PDB file of C-alpha atoms in Angstrom:
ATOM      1  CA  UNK A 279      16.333 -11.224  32.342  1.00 39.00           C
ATOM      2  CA  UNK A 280      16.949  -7.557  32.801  1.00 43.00           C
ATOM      3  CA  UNK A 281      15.078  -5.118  34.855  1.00 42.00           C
ATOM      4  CA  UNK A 282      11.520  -4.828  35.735  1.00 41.00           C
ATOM      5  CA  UNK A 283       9.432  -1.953  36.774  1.00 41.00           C
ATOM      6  CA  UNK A 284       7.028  -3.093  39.419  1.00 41.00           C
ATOM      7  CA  UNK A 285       3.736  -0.808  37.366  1.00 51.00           C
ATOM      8  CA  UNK A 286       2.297  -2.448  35.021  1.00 57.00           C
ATOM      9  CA  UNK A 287       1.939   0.708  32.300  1.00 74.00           C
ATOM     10  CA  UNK A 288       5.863  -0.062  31.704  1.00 84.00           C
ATOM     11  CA  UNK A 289       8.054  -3.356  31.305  1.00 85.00           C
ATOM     12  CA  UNK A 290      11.713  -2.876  30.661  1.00 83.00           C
ATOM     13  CA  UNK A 291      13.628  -6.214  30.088  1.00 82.00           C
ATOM     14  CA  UNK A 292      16.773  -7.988  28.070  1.00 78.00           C
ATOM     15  CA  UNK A 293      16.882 -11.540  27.360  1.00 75.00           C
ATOM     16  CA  UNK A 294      15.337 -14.171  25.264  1.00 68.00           C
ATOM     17  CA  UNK A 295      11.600 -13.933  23.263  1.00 56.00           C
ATOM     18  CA  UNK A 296      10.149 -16.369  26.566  1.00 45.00           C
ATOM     19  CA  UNK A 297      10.769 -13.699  28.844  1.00 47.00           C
ATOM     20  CA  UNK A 298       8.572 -11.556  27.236  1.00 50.00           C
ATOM     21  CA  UNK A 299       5.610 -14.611  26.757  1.00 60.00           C
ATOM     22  CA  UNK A 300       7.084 -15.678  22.945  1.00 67.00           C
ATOM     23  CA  UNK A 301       5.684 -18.507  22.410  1.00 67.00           C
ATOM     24  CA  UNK A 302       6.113 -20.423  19.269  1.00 68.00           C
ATOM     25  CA  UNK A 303       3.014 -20.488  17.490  1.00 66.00           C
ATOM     26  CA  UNK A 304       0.961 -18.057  20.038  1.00 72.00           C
ATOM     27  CA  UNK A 305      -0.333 -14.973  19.370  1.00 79.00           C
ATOM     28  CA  UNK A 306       1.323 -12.274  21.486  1.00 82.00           C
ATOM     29  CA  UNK A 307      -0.606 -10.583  24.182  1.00 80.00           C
ATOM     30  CA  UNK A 308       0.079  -6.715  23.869  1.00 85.00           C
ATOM     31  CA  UNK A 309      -2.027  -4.054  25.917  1.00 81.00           C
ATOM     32  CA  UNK A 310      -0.575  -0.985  24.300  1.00 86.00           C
ATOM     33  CA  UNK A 311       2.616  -1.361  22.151  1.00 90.00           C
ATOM     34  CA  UNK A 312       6.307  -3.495  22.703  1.00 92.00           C
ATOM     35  CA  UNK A 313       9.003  -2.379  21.401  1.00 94.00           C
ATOM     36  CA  UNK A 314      12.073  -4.526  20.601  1.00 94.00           C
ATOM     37  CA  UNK A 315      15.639  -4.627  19.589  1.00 95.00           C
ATOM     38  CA  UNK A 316      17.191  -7.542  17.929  1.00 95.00           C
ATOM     39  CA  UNK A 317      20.706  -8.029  19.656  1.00 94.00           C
ATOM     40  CA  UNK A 318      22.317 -11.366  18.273  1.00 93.00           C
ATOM     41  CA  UNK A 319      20.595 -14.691  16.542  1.00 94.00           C
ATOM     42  CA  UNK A 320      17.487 -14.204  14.832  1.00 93.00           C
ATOM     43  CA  UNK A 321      13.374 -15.341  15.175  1.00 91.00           C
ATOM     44  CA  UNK A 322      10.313 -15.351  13.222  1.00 92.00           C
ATOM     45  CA  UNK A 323       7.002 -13.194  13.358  1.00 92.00           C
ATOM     46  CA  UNK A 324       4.180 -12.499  11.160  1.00 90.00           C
ATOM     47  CA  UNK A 325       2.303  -9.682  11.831  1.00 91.00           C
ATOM     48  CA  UNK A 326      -1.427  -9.076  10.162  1.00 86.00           C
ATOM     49  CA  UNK A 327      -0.533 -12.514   8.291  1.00 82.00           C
ATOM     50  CA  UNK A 328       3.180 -11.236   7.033  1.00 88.00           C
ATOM     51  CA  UNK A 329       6.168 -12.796   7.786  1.00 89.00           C
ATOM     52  CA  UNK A 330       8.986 -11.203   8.832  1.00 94.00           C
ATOM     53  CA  UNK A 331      12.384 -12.243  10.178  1.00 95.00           C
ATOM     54  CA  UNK A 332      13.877 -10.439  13.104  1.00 96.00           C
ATOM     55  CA  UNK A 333      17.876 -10.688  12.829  1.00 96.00           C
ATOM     56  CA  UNK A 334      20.487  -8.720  14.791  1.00 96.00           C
ATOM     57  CA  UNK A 335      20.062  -4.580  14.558  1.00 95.00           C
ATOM     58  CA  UNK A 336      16.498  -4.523  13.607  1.00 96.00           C
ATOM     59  CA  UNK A 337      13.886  -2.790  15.489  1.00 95.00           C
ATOM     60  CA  UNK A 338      10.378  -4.164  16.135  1.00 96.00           C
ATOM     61  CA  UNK A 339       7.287  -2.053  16.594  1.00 94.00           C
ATOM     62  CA  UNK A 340       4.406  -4.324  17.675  1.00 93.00           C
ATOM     63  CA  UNK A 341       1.113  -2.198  18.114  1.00 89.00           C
ATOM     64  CA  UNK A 342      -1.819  -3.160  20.235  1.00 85.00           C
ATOM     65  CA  UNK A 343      -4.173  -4.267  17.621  1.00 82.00           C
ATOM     66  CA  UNK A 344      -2.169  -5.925  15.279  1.00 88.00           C
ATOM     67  CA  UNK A 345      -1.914  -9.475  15.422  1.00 86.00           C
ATOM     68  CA  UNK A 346       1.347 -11.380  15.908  1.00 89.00           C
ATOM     69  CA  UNK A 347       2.670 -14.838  16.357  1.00 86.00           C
ATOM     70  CA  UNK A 348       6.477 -15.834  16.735  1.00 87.00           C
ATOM     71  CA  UNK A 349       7.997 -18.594  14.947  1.00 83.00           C
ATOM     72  CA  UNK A 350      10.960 -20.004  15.221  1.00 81.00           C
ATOM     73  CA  UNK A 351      13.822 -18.355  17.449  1.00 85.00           C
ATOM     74  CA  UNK A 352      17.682 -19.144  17.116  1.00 89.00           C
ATOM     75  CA  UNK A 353      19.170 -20.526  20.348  1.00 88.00           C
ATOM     76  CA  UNK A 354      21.423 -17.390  20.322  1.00 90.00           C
ATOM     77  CA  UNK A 355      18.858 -14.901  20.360  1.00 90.00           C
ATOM     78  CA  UNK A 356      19.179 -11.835  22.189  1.00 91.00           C
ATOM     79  CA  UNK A 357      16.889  -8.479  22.414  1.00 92.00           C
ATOM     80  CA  UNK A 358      15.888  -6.162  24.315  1.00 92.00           C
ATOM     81  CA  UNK A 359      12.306  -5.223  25.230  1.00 92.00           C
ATOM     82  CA  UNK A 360      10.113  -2.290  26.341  1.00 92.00           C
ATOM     83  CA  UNK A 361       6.094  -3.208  26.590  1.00 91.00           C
ATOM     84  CA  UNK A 362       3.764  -0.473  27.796  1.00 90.00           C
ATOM     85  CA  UNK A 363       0.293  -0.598  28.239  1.00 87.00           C
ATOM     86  CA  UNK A 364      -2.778   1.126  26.557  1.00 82.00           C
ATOM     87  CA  UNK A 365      -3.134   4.619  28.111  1.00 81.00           C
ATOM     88  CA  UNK A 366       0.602   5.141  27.862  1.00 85.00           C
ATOM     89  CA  UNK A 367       0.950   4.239  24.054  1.00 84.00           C
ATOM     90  CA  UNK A 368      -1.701   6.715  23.690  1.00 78.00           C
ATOM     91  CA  UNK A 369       0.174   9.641  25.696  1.00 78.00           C
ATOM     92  CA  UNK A 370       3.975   9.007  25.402  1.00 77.00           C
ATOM     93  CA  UNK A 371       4.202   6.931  22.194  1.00 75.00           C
ATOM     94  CA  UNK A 372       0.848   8.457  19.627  1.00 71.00           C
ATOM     95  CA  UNK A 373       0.506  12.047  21.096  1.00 69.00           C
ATOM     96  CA  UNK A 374       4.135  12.742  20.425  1.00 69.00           C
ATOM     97  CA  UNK A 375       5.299  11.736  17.083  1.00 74.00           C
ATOM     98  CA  UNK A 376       3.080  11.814  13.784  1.00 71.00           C
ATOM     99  CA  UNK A 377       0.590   9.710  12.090  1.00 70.00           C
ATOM    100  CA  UNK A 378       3.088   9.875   9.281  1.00 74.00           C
ATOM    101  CA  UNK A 379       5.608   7.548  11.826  1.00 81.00           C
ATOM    102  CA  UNK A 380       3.013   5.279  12.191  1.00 81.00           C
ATOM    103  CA  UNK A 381       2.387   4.736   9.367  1.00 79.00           C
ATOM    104  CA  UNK A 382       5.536   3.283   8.139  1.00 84.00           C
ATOM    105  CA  UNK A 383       5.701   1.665  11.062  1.00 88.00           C
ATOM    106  CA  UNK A 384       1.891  -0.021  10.202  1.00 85.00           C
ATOM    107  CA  UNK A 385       3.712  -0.717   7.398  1.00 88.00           C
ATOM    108  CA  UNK A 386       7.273  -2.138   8.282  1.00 91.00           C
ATOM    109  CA  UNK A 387       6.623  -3.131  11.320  1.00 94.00           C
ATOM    110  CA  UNK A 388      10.354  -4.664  11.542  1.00 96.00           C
ATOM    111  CA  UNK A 389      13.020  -2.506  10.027  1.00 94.00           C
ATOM    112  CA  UNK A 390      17.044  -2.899  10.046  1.00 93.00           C
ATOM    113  CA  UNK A 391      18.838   0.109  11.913  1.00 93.00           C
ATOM    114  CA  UNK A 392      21.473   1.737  10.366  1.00 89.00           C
ATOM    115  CA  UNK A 393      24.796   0.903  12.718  1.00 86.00           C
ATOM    116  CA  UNK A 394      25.029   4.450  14.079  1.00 88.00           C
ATOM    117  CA  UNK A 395      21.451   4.606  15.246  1.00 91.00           C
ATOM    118  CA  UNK A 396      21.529   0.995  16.725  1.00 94.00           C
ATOM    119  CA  UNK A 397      24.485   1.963  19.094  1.00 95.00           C
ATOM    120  CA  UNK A 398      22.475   4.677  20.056  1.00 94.00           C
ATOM    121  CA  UNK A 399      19.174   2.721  20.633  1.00 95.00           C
ATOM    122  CA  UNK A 400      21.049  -0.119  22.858  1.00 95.00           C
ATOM    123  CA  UNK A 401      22.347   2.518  24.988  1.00 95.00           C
ATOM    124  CA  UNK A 402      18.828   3.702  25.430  1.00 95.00           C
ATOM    125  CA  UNK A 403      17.207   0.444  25.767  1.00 95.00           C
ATOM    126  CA  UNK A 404      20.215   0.456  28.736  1.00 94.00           C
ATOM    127  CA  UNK A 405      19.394   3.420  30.115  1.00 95.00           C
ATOM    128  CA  UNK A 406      15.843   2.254  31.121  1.00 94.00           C
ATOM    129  CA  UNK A 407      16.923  -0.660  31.956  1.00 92.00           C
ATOM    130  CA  UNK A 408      18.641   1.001  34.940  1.00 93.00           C
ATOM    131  CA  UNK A 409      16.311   3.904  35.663  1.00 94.00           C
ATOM    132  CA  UNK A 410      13.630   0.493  36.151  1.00 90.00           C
ATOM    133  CA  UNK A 411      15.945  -0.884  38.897  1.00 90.00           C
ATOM    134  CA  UNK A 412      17.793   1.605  40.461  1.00 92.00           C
ATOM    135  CA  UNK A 413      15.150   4.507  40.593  1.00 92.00           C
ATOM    136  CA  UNK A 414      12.012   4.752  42.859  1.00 91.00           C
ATOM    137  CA  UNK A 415       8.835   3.949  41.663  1.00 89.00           C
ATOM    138  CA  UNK A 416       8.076   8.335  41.349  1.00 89.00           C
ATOM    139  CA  UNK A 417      11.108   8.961  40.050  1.00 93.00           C
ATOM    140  CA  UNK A 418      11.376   5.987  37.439  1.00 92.00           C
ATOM    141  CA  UNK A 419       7.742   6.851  36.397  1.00 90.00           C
ATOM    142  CA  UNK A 420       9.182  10.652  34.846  1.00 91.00           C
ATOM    143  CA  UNK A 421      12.005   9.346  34.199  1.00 94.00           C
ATOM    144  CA  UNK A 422      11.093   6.778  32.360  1.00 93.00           C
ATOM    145  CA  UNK A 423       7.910   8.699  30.567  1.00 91.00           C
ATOM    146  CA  UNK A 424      10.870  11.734  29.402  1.00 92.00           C
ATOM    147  CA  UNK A 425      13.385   9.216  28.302  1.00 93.00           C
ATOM    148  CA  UNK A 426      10.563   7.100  25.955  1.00 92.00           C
ATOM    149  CA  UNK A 427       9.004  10.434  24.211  1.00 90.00           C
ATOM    150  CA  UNK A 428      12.219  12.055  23.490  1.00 91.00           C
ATOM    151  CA  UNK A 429      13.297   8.478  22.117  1.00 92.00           C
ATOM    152  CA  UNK A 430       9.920   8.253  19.921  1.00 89.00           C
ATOM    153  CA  UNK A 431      10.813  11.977  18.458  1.00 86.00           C
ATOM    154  CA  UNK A 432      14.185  11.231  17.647  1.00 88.00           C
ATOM    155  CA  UNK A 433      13.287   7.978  16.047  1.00 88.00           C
ATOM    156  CA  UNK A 434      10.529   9.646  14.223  1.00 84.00           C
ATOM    157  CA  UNK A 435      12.677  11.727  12.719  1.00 83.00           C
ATOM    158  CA  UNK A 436      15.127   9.553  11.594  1.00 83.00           C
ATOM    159  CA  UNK A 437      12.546   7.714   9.952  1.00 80.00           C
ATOM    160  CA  UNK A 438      11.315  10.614   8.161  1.00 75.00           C
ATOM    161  CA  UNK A 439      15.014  11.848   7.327  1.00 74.00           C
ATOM    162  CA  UNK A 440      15.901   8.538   5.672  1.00 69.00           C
ATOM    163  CA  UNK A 441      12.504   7.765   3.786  1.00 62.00           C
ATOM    164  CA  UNK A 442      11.338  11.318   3.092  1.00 58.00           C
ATOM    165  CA  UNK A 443       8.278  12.827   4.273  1.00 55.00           C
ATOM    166  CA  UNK A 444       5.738  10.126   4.715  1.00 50.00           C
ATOM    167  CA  UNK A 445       2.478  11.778   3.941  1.00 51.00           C
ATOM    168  CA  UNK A 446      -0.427  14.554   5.371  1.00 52.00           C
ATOM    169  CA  UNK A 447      -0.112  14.262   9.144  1.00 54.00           C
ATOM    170  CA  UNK A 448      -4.264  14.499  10.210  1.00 54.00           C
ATOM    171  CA  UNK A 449      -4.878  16.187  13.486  1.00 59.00           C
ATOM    172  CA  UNK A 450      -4.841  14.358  16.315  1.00 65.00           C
ATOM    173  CA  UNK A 451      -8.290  15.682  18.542  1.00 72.00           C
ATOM    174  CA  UNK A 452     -10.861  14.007  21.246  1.00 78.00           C
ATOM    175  CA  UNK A 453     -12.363  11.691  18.160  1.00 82.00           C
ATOM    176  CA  UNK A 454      -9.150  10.692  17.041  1.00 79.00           C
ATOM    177  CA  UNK A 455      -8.313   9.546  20.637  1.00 80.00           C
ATOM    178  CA  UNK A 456     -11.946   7.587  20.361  1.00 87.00           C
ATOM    179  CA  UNK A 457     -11.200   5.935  17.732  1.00 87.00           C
ATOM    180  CA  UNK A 458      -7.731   4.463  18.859  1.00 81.00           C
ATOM    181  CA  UNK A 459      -9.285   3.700  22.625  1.00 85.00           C
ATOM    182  CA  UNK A 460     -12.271   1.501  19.913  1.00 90.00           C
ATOM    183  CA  UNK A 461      -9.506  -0.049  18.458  1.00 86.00           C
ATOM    184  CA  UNK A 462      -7.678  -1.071  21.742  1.00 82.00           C
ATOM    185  CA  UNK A 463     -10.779  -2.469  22.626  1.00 87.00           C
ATOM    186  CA  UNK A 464     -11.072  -4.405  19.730  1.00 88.00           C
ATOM    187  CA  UNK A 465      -7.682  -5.836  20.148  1.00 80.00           C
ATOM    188  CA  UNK A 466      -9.206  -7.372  23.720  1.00 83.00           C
ATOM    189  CA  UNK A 467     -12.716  -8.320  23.018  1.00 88.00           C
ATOM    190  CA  UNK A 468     -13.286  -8.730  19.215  1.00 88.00           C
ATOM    191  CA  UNK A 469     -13.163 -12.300  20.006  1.00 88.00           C
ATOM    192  CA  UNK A 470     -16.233 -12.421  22.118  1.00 90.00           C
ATOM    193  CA  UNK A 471     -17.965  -9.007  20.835  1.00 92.00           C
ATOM    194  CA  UNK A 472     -19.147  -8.102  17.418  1.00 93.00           C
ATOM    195  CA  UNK A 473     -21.540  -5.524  17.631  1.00 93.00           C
ATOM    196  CA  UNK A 474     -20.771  -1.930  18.056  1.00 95.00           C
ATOM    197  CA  UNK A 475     -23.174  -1.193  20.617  1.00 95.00           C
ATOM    198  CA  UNK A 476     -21.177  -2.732  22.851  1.00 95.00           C
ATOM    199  CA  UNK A 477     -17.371  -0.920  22.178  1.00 94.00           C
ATOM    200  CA  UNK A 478     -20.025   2.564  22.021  1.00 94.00           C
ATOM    201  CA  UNK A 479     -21.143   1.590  25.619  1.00 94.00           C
ATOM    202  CA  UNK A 480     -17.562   0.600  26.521  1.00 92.00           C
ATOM    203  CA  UNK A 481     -16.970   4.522  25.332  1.00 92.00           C
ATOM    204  CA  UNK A 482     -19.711   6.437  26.657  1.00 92.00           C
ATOM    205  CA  UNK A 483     -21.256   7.514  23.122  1.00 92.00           C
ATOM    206  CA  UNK A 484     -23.854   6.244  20.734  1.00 91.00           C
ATOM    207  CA  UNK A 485     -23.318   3.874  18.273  1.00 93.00           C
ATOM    208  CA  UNK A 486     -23.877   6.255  15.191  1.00 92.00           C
ATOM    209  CA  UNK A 487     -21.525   8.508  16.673  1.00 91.00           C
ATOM    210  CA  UNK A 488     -18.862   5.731  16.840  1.00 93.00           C
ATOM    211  CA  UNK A 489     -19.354   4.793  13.043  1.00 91.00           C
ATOM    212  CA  UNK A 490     -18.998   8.538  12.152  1.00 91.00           C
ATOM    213  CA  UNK A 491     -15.904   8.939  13.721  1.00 90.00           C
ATOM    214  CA  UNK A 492     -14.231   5.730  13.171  1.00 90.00           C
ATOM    215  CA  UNK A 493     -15.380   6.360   9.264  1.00 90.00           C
ATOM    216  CA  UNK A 494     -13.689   9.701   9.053  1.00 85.00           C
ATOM    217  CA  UNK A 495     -10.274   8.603  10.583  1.00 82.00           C
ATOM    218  CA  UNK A 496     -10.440   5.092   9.281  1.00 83.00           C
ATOM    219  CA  UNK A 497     -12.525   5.198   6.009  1.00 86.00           C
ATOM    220  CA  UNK A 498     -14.588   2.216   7.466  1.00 89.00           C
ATOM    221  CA  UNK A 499     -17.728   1.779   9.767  1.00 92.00           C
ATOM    222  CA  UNK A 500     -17.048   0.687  12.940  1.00 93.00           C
ATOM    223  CA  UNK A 501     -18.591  -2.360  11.686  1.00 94.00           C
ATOM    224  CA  UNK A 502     -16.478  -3.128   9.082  1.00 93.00           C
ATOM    225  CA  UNK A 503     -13.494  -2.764  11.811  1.00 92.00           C
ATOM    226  CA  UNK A 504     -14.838  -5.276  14.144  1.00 93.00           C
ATOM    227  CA  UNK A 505     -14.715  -7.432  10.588  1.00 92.00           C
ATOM    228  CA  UNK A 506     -10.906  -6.636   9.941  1.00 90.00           C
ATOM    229  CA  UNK A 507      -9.987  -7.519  13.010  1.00 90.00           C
ATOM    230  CA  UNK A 508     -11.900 -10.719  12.959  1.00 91.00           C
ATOM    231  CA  UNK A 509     -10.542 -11.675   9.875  1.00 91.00           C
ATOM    232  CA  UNK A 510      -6.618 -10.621  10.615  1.00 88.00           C
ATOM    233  CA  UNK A 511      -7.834 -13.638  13.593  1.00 90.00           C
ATOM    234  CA  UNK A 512      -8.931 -15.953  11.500  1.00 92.00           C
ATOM    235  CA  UNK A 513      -6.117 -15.702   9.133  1.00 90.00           C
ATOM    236  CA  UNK A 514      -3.794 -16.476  12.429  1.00 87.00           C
ATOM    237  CA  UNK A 515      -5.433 -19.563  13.124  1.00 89.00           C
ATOM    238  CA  UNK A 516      -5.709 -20.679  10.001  1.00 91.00           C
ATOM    239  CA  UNK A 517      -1.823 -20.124   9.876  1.00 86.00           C
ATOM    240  CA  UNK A 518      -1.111 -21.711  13.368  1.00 82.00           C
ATOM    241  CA  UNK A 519      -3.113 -24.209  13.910  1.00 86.00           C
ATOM    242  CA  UNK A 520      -5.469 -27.079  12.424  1.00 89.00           C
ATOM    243  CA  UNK A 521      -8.710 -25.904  14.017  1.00 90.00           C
ATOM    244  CA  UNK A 522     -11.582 -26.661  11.434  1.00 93.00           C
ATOM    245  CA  UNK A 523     -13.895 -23.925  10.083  1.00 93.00           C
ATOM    246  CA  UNK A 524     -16.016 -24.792  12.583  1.00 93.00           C
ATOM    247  CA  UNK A 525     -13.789 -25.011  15.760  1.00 93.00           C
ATOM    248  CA  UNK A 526     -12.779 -21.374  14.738  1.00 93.00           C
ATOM    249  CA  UNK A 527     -16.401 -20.263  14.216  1.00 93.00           C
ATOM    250  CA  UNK A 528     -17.033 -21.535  17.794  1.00 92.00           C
ATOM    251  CA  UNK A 529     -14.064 -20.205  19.130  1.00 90.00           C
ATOM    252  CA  UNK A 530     -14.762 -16.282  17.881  1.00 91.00           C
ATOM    253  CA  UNK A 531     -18.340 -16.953  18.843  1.00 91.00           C
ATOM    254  CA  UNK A 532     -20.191 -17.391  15.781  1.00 91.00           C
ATOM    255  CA  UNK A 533     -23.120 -19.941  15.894  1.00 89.00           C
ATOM    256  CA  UNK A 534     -22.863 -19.936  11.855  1.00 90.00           C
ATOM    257  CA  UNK A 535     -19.661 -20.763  10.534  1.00 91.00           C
ATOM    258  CA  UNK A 536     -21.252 -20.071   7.046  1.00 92.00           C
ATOM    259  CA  UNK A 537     -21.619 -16.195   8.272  1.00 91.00           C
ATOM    260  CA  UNK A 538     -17.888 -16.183   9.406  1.00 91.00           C
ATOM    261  CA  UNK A 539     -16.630 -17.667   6.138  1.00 93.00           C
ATOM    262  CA  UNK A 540     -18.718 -15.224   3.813  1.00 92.00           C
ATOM    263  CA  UNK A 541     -16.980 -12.122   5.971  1.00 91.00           C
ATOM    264  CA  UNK A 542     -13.746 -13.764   5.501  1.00 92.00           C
ATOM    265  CA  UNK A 543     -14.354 -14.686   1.196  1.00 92.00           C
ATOM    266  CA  UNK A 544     -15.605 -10.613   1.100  1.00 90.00           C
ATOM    267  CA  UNK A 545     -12.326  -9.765   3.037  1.00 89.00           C
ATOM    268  CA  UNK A 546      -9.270 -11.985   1.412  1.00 91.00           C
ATOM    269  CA  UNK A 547     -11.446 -13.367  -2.227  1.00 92.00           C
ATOM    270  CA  UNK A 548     -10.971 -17.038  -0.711  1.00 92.00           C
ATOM    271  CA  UNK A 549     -12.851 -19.414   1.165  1.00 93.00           C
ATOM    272  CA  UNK A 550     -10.681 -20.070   4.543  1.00 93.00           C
ATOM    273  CA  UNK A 551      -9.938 -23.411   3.630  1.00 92.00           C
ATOM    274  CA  UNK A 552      -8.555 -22.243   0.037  1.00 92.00           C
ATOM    275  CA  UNK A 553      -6.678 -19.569   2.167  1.00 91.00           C
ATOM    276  CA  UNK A 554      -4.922 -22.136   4.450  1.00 91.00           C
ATOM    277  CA  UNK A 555      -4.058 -24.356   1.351  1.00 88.00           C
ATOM    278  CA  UNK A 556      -2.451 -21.326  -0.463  1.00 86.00           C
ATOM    279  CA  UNK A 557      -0.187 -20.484   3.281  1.00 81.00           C
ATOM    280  CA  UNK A 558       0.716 -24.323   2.921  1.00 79.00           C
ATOM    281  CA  UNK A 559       1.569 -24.276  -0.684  1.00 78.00           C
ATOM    282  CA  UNK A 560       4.095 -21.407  -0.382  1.00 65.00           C
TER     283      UNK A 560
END
């Protein structure tokens, strides 16, 4: 493995997918956002129950509350890999670059690099990589902060340059921030939590003030969040693994599996079971 920083906000390294926890048929634990560059061989991902497959030059963009789970990896696989953690995705990757950015990136969440841009990118990737280990721990903190949001801009832009402008860019304010810190949040305890008291408390505002906020930045209640999220979990385990109905219910904390299963049918049109025998069938 390459470097690594000794703070835990940033993670520079180069090697295979189980240096950075890739684990064949485990979701992947991300705090804030990893970002990764396919060197050699190839591996497997889906992402929010698509599958994608990562092959030499492409860029991945893995965002904390998305849900991913590597497949298979070649035995030649290379990449390189830059994880940060929540409060830094917000400043240095979200505050910088547009909504527009991410939301290609929400939806092509691995994309192929044009040659030019790819030389450009290893070298970066490089570049951190040595700032991480040959820097102190001040220094390599700026450093490393400067390098990442001019990175994000240029990238940004080169997105927007080859695809064309990618939509209204909405302003990005104290509610907006609330609303990404709810759905970092979700990302850790949606699991355990379902009611939106409880991300409101974990905020420092009321519940209705959550909903109102998360509705006019989302177009859902907060509610109805906490449900996507759920179900972009189930749909993982139903692709992963054989747990029953039930073993999932009990595992996201449901007493009623029945309850679980009708937010799922409202969600995809199919049952969970029907859902895993259409994955299998493909």
């Amino acid at each position: 493995m390459g470097a690594t920083d000794s703070r835990e906000a940033w993670r520079i390294a180069t090697g295979t997918t189980a240096g950075e926890g890739w684990r064949q048929g485990h979701p992947l634990h991300v705090a804030g956002c990893m970002v990764m560059l396919c060197r050699r061989g190839s591996a497997g991902i889906t992402i929010n129950s698509r599958r994608y497959r990562i092959t030499a030059g492409c860029m991945v963009y893995i965002v904390f509350d998305m849900v991913a789970v590597p497949s298979g990896v070649s035995d030649d696989f290379e990449a390189c890999f830059l994880s940060v953690d929540f409060d830094t995705t917000q400043d240095v990757f979200f505050l910088v670059t547009s909504n527009r950015f991410w939301d290609f990136v929400y939806r092509y969440p691995v994309f192929k690099l044009r040659r030019p841009f790819y030389d450009v990118t290893d070298r970066w990737f490089g570049l951190l990589g040595w700032i991480a280990g040959h820097c102190s721990e001040a220094t390599a903190e700026k450093a490393l902060r400067n390098e990442t949001e001019n990175f994000m801009l240029v990238m940004a832009e080169q997105v927007e340059t080859h695809l064309g402008t990618l939509g209204a860019n909405p302003p990005k304010n104290r509610a907006w921030a609330l609303v990404n810190e709810f759905i970092g949040l979700l990302n850790r305890y949606c699991t355990r939590r379902h009611d939106v008291a409880f991300y409101a408390g974990k905020l420092n505002i009321t519940p209705n003030y959550l909903n109102i906020i998360v509705r006019k930045n989302i177009g859902t209640t907060a509610k109805e969040q906490i449900n996507v999220q759920l179900g972009l979990v189930v749909k993982m385990l139903l692709d992963t693994t054989d747990l029953t109905v039930k073993e999932i219910a009990e595992r996201l904390h449901y007493d009623d599996p029945s309850y679980l299963c009708r937010i799922f049918r409202k969600q995809t049109g199919l049952s969970p079971i029907n859902y895993r025998n259409k994955l299998r069938s493909l």
